[in-house]
Coordinates of C-alpha atoms in Angstrom, one line a residue:
X1 CA 4.7 0.0 19.3
X2 CA 3.4 -0.3 15.8
X3 CA 2.9 -3.5 13.3
X4 CA 1.7 -2.7 10.4
X5 CA 0.4 -6.5 9.1
X6 CA 0.0 -7.1 5.4
X7 CA -1.8 -10.0 3.6
X8 CA -4.1 -10.5 0.0
X9 CA -0.8 -11.2 -1.7
X10 CA -0.1 -14.1 -4.6
X11 CA -1.1 -15.8 -7.7
X12 CA -3.2 -13.4 -10.9
X13 CA -2.8 -14.1 -14.3
X14 CA -3.0 -10.9 -16.6
X15 CA -6.5 -9.4 -16.5
X16 CA -7.7 -10.2 -12.8
X17 CA -7.5 -8.7 -10.0
X18 CA -6.2 -9.0 -6.1
X19 CA -6.9 -6.9 -3.0
X20 CA -4.1 -6.3 0.1
X21 CA -5.1 -5.5 3.3
X22 CA -2.3 -3.8 5.8
X23 CA -4.1 -3.9 9.6
X24 CA -2.2 -1.1 11.8
X25 CA -2.1 -3.1 15.0
X26 CA -0.6 -1.5 18.2
X27 CA -1.8 1.8 20.5
X28 CA -2.0 4.5 17.1
X29 CA -5.1 4.2 15.1
X30 CA -4.6 4.8 11.1
X31 CA -6.5 7.7 11.6
X32 CA -3.4 8.9 13.6
X33 CA -1.3 9.6 10.4
X34 CA -0.4 12.0 8.3
X35 CA 0.5 9.8 5.0
X36 CA -0.5 6.1 3.6
X37 CA 0.3 4.5 1.5
X38 CA 2.1 1.4 -0.7
X39 CA 5.1 0.8 -2.1
X40 CA 6.4 -2.2 -4.5
X41 CA 9.8 -3.3 -5.2
X42 CA 10.3 -5.6 -8.4
X43 CA 13.7 -7.6 -8.5
X44 CA 16.6 -5.6 -9.9
X45 CA 14.5 -2.2 -9.5
X46 CA 14.4 -0.1 -6.7
X47 CA 11.4 0.2 -4.3
X48 CA 9.1 3.1 -5.4
X49 CA 5.5 4.9 -4.8
X50 CA 2.7 3.0 -6.3
X51 CA 0.1 5.5 -4.4
X52 CA -0.7 7.2 -1.3
X53 CA -3.7 9.2 0.6
X54 CA -3.1 11.8 3.1
X55 CA -5.8 12.5 6.2
X56 CA -8.5 14.3 4.3
X57 CA -8.5 12.0 1.6
X58 CA -6.7 13.1 -0.8
X59 CA -5.0 10.2 -3.4
X60 CA -2.2 9.8 -6.1
X61 CA -1.0 7.3 -8.3
X62 CA 1.9 6.6 -10.0
X63 CA 1.2 7.0 -13.5
X64 CA 1.9 2.9 -14.5
X65 CA -1.3 2.2 -12.5
X66 CA -3.2 4.7 -12.9
X67 CA -7.2 3.9 -13.5
X68 CA -6.6 0.3 -12.9
X69 CA -5.3 0.3 -8.7
X70 CA -7.8 2.0 -6.0
X71 CA -6.2 3.2 -2.8
X72 CA -9.1 3.0 0.5
X73 CA -8.8 2.4 4.3
X74 CA -11.3 1.8 6.4
X75 CA -10.7 3.5 10.0
X76 CA -13.0 1.4 12.3
X77 CA -11.1 -1.6 10.9
X78 CA -8.4 -0.4 11.6
X79 CA -6.9 -1.6 7.6
X80 CA -5.6 0.0 4.4
X81 CA -6.5 -1.4 1.2
X82 CA -5.2 -1.9 -2.6
X83 CA -7.5 -2.9 -5.0
X84 CA -5.3 -4.3 -7.9
X85 CA -7.3 -5.0 -11.3
X86 CA -6.7 -5.1 -14.9
X87 CA -3.5 -6.8 -14.0
X88 CA -0.4 -6.9 -15.3
X89 CA 2.6 -9.2 -15.8
X90 CA 4.8 -5.6 -15.2
X91 CA 3.1 -5.4 -11.6
X92 CA 4.8 -7.9 -10.1
X93 CA 6.8 -7.5 -7.0
X94 CA 6.3 -7.8 -3.2
X95 CA 4.2 -4.7 -2.1
X96 CA 4.7 -2.7 1.1
X97 CA 2.4 -0.4 3.2
X98 CA 3.6 2.5 4.6
X99 CA 2.4 5.1 7.0
X100 CA 4.2 8.1 8.2
X101 CA 3.0 10.1 11.8
X102 CA 3.4 13.8 12.1
X103 CA 4.6 15.7 9.4
X104 CA 8.3 17.2 9.4
X105 CA 11.3 16.7 11.2
X106 CA 9.4 14.0 13.8
X107 CA 7.9 12.7 11.4
X108 CA 7.9 8.8 11.6
X109 CA 7.9 6.0 9.1
X110 CA 6.6 2.4 10.0
X111 CA 6.3 -0.7 7.4
X112 CA 4.6 -3.6 7.1
X113 CA 6.6 -6.8 6.1
X114 CA 6.3 -7.7 2.2
X115 CA 3.8 -9.2 -0.5
X116 CA 4.6 -10.9 -2.5
X117 CA 2.2 -10.1 -6.0
X118 CA 2.7 -12.1 -8.8
X119 CA 1.0 -11.7 -12.4
X120 CA 1.9 -14.3 -15.0
X121 CA 0.0 -16.6 -17.1

């Protein structure tokens, strides 16, 4: 009933910038989500949490992206964003949008389809 539709991935040079978008489509609004965030998975690596935001706007980031990445949301547009600056080759991965509805044992998670980010000269 809820789909997360990602866009904005692509090829960028080291030091460049990219903005990913995640549109929430369906009957449940982004503003109703308990948590929303971005994960990434590089070849041969585990999927890792990059950044997340709670319903009050509080955020946290994995150490490797602090100062370079920014998570934002636009509730009227039902869209979550990831602004990525000063990109490094190590940022190359498939990026996945995630949203959690509710908390605790009754919570549900929704995932985007993934978008490829490649940082290379």
